Coordinates of N, CA and C in Angstrom, one line a residue:
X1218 N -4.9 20.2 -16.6 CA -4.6 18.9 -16.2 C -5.8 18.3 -15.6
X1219 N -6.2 17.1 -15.8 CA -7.0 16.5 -15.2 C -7.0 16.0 -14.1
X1220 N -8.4 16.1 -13.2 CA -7.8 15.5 -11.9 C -7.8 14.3 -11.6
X1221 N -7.5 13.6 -10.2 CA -7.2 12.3 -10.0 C -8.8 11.3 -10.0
X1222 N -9.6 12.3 -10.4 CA -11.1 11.9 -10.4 C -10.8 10.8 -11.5
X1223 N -9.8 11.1 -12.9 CA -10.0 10.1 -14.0 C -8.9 9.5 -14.1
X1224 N -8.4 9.0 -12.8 CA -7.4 7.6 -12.6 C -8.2 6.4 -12.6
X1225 N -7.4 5.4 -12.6 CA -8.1 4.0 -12.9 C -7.4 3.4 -11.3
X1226 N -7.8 2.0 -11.0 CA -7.0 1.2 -10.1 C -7.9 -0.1 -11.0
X1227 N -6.6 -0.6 -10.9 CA -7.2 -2.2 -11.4 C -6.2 -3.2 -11.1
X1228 N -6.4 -4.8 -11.6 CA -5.4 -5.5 -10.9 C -4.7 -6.0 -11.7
X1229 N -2.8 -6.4 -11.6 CA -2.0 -5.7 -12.1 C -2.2 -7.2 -12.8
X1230 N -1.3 -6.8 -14.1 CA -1.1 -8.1 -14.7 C 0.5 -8.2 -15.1
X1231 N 0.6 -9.8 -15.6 CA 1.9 -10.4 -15.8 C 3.2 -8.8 -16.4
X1232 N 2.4 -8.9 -17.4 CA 3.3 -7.2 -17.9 C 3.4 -6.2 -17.1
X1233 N 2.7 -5.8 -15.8 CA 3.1 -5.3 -15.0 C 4.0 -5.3 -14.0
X1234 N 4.7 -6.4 -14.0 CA 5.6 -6.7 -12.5 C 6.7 -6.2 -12.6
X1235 N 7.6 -5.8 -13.7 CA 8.5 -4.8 -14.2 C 8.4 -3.3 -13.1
X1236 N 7.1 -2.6 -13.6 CA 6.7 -1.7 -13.3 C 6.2 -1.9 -11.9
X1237 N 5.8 -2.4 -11.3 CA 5.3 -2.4 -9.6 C 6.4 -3.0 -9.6
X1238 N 7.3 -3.5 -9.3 CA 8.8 -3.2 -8.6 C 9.2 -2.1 -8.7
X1239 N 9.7 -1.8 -10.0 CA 9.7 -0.3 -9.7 C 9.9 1.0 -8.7
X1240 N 7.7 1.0 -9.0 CA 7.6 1.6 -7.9 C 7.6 1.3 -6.5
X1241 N 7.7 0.2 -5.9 CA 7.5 -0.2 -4.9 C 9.4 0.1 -4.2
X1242 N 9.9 -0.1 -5.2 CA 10.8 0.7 -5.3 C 11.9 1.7 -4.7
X1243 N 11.3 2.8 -6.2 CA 11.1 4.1 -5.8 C 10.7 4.7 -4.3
X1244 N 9.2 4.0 -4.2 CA 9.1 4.3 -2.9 C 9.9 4.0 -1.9
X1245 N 10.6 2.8 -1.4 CA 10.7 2.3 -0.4 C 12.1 2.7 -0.3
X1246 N 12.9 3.3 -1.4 CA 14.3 3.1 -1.5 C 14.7 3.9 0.3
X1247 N 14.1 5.8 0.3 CA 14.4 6.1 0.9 C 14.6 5.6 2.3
X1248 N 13.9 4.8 2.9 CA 13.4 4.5 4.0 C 15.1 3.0 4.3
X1249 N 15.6 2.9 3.0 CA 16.5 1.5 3.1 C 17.6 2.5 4.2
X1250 N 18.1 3.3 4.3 CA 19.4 4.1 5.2 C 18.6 4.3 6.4
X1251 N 17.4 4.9 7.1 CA 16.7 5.3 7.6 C 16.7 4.0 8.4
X1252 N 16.4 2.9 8.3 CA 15.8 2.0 9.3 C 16.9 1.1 9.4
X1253 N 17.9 1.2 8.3 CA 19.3 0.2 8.4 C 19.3 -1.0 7.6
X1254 N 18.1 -1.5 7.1 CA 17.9 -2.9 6.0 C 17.0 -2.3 5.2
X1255 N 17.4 -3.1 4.1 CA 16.6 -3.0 3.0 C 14.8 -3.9 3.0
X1256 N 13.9 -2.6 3.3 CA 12.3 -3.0 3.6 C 11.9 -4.0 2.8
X1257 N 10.7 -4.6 3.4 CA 10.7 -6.3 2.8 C 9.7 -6.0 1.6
X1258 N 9.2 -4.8 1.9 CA 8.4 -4.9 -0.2 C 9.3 -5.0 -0.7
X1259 N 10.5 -4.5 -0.6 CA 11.7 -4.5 -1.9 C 12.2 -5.6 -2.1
X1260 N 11.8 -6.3 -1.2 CA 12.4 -8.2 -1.8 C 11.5 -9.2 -2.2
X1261 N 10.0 -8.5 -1.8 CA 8.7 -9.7 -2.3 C 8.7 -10.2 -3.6
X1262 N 7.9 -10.8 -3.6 CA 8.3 -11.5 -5.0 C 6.8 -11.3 -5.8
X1263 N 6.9 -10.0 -6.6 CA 6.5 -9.2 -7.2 C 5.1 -10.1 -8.6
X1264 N 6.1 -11.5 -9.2 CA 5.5 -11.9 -9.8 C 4.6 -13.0 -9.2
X1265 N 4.9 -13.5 -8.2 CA 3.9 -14.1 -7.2 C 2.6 -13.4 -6.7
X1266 N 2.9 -12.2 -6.5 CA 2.0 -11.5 -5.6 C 0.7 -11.0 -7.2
X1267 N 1.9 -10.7 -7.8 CA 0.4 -10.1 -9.6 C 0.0 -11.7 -9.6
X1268 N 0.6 -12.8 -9.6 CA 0.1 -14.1 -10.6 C -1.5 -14.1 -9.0
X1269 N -1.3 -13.9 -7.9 CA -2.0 -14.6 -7.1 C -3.3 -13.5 -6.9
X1270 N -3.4 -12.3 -7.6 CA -4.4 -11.4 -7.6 C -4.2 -10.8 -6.6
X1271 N -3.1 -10.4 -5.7 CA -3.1 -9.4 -4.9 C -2.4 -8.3 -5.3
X1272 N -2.3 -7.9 -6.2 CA -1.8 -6.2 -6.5 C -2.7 -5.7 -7.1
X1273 N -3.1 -4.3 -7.0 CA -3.5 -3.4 -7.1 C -3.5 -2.3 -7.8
X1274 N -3.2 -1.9 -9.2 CA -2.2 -0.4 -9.5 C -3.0 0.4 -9.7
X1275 N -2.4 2.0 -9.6 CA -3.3 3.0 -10.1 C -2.8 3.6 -11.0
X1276 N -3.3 3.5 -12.2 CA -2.8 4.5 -13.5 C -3.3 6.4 -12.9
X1277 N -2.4 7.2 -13.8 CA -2.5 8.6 -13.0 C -3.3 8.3 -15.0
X1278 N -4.5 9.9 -14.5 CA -5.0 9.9 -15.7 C -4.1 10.6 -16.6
X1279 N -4.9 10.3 -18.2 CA -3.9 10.6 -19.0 C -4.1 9.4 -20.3
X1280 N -2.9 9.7 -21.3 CA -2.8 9.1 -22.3 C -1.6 8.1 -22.4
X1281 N -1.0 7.2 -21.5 CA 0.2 6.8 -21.3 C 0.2 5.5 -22.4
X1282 N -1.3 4.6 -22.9 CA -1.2 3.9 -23.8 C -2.5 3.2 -24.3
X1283 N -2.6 2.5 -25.0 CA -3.5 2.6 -26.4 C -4.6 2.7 -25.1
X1284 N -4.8 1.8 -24.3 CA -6.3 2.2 -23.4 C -6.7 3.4 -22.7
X1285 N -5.8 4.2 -23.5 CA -6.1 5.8 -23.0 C -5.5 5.9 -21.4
X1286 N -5.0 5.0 -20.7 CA -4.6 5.6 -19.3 C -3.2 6.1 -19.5
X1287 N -2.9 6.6 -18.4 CA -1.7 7.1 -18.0 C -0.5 6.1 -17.4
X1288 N 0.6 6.3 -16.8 CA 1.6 5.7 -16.4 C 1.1 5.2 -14.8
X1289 N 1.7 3.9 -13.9 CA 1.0 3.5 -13.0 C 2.1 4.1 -12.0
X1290 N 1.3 5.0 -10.8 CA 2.2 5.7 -10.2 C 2.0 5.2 -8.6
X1291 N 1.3 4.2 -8.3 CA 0.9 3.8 -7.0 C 0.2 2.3 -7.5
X1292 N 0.5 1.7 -6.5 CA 0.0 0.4 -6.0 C -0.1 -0.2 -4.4
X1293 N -1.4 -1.2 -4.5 CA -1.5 -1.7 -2.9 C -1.2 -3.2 -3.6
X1294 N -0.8 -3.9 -2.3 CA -0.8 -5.7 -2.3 C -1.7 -5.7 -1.1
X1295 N -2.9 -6.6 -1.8 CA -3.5 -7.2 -0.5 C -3.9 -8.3 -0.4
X1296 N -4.3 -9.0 1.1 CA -4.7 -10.5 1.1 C -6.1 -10.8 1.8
X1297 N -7.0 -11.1 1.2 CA -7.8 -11.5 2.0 C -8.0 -12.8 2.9
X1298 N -8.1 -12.5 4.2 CA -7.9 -13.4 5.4 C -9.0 -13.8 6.1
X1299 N -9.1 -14.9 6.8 CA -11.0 -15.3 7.4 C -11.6 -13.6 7.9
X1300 N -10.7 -13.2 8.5 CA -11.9 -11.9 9.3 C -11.0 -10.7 9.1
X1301 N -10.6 -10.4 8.0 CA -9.8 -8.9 7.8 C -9.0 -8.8 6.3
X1302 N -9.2 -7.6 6.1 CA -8.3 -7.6 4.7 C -6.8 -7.0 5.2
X1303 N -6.0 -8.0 5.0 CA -4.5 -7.3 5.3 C -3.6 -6.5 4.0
X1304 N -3.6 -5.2 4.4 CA -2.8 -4.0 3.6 C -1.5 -4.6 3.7
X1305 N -0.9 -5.4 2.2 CA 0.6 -5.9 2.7 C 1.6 -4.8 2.7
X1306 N 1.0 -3.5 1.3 CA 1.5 -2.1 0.3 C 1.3 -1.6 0.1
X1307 N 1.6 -0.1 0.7 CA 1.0 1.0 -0.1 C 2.3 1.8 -0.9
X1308 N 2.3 1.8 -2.0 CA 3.2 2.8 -2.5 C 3.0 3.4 -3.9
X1309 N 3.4 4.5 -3.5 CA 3.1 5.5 -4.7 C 4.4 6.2 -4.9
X1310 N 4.6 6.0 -6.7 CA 5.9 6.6 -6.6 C 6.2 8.1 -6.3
X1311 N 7.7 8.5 -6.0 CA 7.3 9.6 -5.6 C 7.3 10.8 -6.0
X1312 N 7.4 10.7 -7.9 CA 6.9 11.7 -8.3 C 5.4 11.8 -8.1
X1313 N 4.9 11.2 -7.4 CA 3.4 11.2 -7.7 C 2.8 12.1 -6.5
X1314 N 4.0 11.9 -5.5 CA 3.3 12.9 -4.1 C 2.7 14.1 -4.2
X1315 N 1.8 14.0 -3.3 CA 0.8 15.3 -3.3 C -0.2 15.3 -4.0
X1316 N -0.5 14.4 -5.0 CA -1.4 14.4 -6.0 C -2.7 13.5 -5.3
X1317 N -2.9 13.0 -4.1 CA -4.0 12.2 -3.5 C -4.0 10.8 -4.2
X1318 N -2.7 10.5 -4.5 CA -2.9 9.1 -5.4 C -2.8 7.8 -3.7
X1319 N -2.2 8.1 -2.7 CA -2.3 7.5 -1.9 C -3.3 7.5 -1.0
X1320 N -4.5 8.5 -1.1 CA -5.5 8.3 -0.7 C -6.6 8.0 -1.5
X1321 N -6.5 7.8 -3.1 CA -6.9 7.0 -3.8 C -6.8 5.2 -3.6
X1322 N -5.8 5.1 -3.3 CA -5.5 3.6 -2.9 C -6.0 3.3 -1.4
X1323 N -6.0 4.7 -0.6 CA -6.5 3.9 0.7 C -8.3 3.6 0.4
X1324 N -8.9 4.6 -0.3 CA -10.4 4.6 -0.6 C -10.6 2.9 -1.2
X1325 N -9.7 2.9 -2.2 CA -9.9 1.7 -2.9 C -10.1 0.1 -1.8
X1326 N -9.0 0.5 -0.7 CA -8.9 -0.5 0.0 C -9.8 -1.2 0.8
X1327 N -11.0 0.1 1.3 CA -11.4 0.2 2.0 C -13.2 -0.7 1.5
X1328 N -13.0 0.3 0.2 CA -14.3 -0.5 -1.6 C -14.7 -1.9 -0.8
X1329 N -12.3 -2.4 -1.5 CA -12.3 -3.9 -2.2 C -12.8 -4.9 -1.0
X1330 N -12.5 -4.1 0.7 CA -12.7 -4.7 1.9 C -14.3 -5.0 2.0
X1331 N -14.7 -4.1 2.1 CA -17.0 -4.0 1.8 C -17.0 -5.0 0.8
X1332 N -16.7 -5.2 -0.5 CA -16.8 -6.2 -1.7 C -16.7 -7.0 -1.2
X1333 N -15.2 -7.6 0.0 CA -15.4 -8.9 0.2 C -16.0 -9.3 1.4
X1334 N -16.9 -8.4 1.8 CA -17.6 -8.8 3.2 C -16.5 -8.7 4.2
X1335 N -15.4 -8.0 4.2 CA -14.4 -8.3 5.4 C -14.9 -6.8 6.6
X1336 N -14.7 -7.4 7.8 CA -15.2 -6.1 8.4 C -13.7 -5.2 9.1
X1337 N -13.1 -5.3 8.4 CA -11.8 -4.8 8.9 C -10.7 -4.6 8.2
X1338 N -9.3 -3.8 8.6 CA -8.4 -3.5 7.5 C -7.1 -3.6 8.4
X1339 N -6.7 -4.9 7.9 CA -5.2 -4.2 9.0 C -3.4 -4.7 8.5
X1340 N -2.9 -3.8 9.2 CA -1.7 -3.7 8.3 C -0.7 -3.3 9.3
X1341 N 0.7 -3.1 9.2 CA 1.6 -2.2 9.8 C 2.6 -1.7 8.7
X1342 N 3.1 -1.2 10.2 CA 4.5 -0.2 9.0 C 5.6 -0.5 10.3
X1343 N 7.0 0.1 9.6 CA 7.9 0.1 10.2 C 7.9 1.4 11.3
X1344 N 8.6 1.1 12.6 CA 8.3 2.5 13.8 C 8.8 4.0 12.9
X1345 N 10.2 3.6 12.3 CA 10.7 4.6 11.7 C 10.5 5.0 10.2
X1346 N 9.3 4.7 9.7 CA 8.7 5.4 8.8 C 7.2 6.2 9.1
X1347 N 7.9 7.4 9.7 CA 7.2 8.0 10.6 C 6.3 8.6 9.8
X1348 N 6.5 9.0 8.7 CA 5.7 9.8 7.5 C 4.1 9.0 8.1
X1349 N 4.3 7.6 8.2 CA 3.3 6.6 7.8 C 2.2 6.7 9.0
X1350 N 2.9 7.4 10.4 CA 2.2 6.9 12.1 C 1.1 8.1 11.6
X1351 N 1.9 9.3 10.5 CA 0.7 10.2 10.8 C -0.3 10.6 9.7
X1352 N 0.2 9.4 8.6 CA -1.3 9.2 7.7 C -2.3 8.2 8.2
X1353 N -1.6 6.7 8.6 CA -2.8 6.1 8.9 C -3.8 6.3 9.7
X1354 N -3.7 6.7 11.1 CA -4.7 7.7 11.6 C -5.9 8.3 11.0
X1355 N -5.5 9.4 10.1 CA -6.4 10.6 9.6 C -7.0 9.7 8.5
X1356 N -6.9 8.7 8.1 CA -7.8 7.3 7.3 C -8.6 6.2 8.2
X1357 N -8.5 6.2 9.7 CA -9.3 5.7 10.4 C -8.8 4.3 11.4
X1358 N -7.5 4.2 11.0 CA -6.8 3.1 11.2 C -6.0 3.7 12.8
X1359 N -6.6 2.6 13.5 CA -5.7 2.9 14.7 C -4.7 2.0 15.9
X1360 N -3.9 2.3 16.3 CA -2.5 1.2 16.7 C -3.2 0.3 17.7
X1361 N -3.1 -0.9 17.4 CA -3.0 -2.0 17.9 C -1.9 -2.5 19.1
X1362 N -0.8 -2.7 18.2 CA 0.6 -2.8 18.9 C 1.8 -2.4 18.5
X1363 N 2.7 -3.0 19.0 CA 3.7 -2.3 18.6 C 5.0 -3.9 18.8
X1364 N 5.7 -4.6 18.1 CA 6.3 -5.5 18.2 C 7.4 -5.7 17.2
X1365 N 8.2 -6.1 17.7 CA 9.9 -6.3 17.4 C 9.9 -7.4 16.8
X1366 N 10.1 -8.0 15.2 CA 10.5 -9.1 14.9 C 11.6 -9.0 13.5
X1367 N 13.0 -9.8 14.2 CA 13.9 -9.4 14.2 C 14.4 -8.2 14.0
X1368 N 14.7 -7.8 12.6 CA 15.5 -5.9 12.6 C 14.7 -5.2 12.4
X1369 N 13.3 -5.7 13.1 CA 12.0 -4.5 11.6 C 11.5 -4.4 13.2
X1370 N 11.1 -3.3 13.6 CA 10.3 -2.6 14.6 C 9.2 -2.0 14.0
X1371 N 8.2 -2.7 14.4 CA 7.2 -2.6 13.5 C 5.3 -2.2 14.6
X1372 N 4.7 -1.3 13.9 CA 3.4 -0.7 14.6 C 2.2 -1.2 13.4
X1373 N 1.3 -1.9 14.4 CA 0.2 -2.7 13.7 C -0.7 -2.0 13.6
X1374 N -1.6 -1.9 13.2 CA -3.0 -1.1 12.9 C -3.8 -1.8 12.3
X1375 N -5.1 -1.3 12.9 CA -6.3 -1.8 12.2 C -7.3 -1.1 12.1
X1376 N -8.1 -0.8 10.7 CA -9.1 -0.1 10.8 C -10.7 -1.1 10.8
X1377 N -11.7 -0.7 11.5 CA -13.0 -1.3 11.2 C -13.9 -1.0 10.6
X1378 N -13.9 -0.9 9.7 CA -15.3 -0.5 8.5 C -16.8 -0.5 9.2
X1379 N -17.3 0.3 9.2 CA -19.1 0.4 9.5 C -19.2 -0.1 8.2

């Protein structure tokens, strides 16, 4: 098997919004019982977000179609803002866990942030997707605050790029 060295990330197009729902998904489904509503990637509006250039996907390597990649098993949404790149999504489906495809997308993030001259990365998560308090950390990103708006209890982070 080859490694995640010959995955691709590129940005997603009209034929992909099928697919990044999906997985965005996939991912998020677990976390809908866990926190009591249904998480707000799972409602964005998927073709908005590809038509405006903020998605991100990562094909897993492989032969999945005529351009020789594989099937797209992660994707980020992001926005570029006057002084920071905001992480709107990270998800990777979850057959894909374990495989560093989510630390493929944080590397990417960090690229597309330098590319656009932003000196910073910031994003949150919900309190009770706890999986999340103890990856962003060990990527460099550290808690800001911590704030309640309406059902979503939610911890802010931000990383700063040297």
């Amino acid at each position: 098997m080859r490694g995640m060295a010959d995955d691709r990330i590129r940005p997603a197009a009209t034929d992909d919004v099928p697919t990044v729902k999906a997985v965005i998904d996939a991912a998020f489904r677990p976390y809908v019982a866990r926190i009591g509503v249904v998480p707000v990637p799972m409602e964005a509006d998927h073709a908005a977000n590809v038509a405006a250039g903020r998605v991100f996907v990562l094909e897993a390597p492989g032969r999945g179609n005529a351009a020789g990649a594989g099937p797209v098993i992660g994707l980020v949404v992001v926005e570029a803002r006057a002084d920071h790149l905001y992480l709107d999504v990270v998800a990777v489906h979850p057959d894909a866990h374990g495989t560093g495809a989510g630390r493929r997308l944080l590397e990417f993030v960090d690229a597309h942030a330098r590319a656009l001259g932003l000196p910073e990365i910031r994003l949150y998560t919900n309190a009770m997707m706890w999986e999340n308090q103890k990856i962003y950390p060990k990527f460099g990103y550290e808690v800001v605050e911590r704030r309640v708006t309406g059902p979503y209890d939610r911890i802010h982070y931000r990383k700063r790029l040297r």
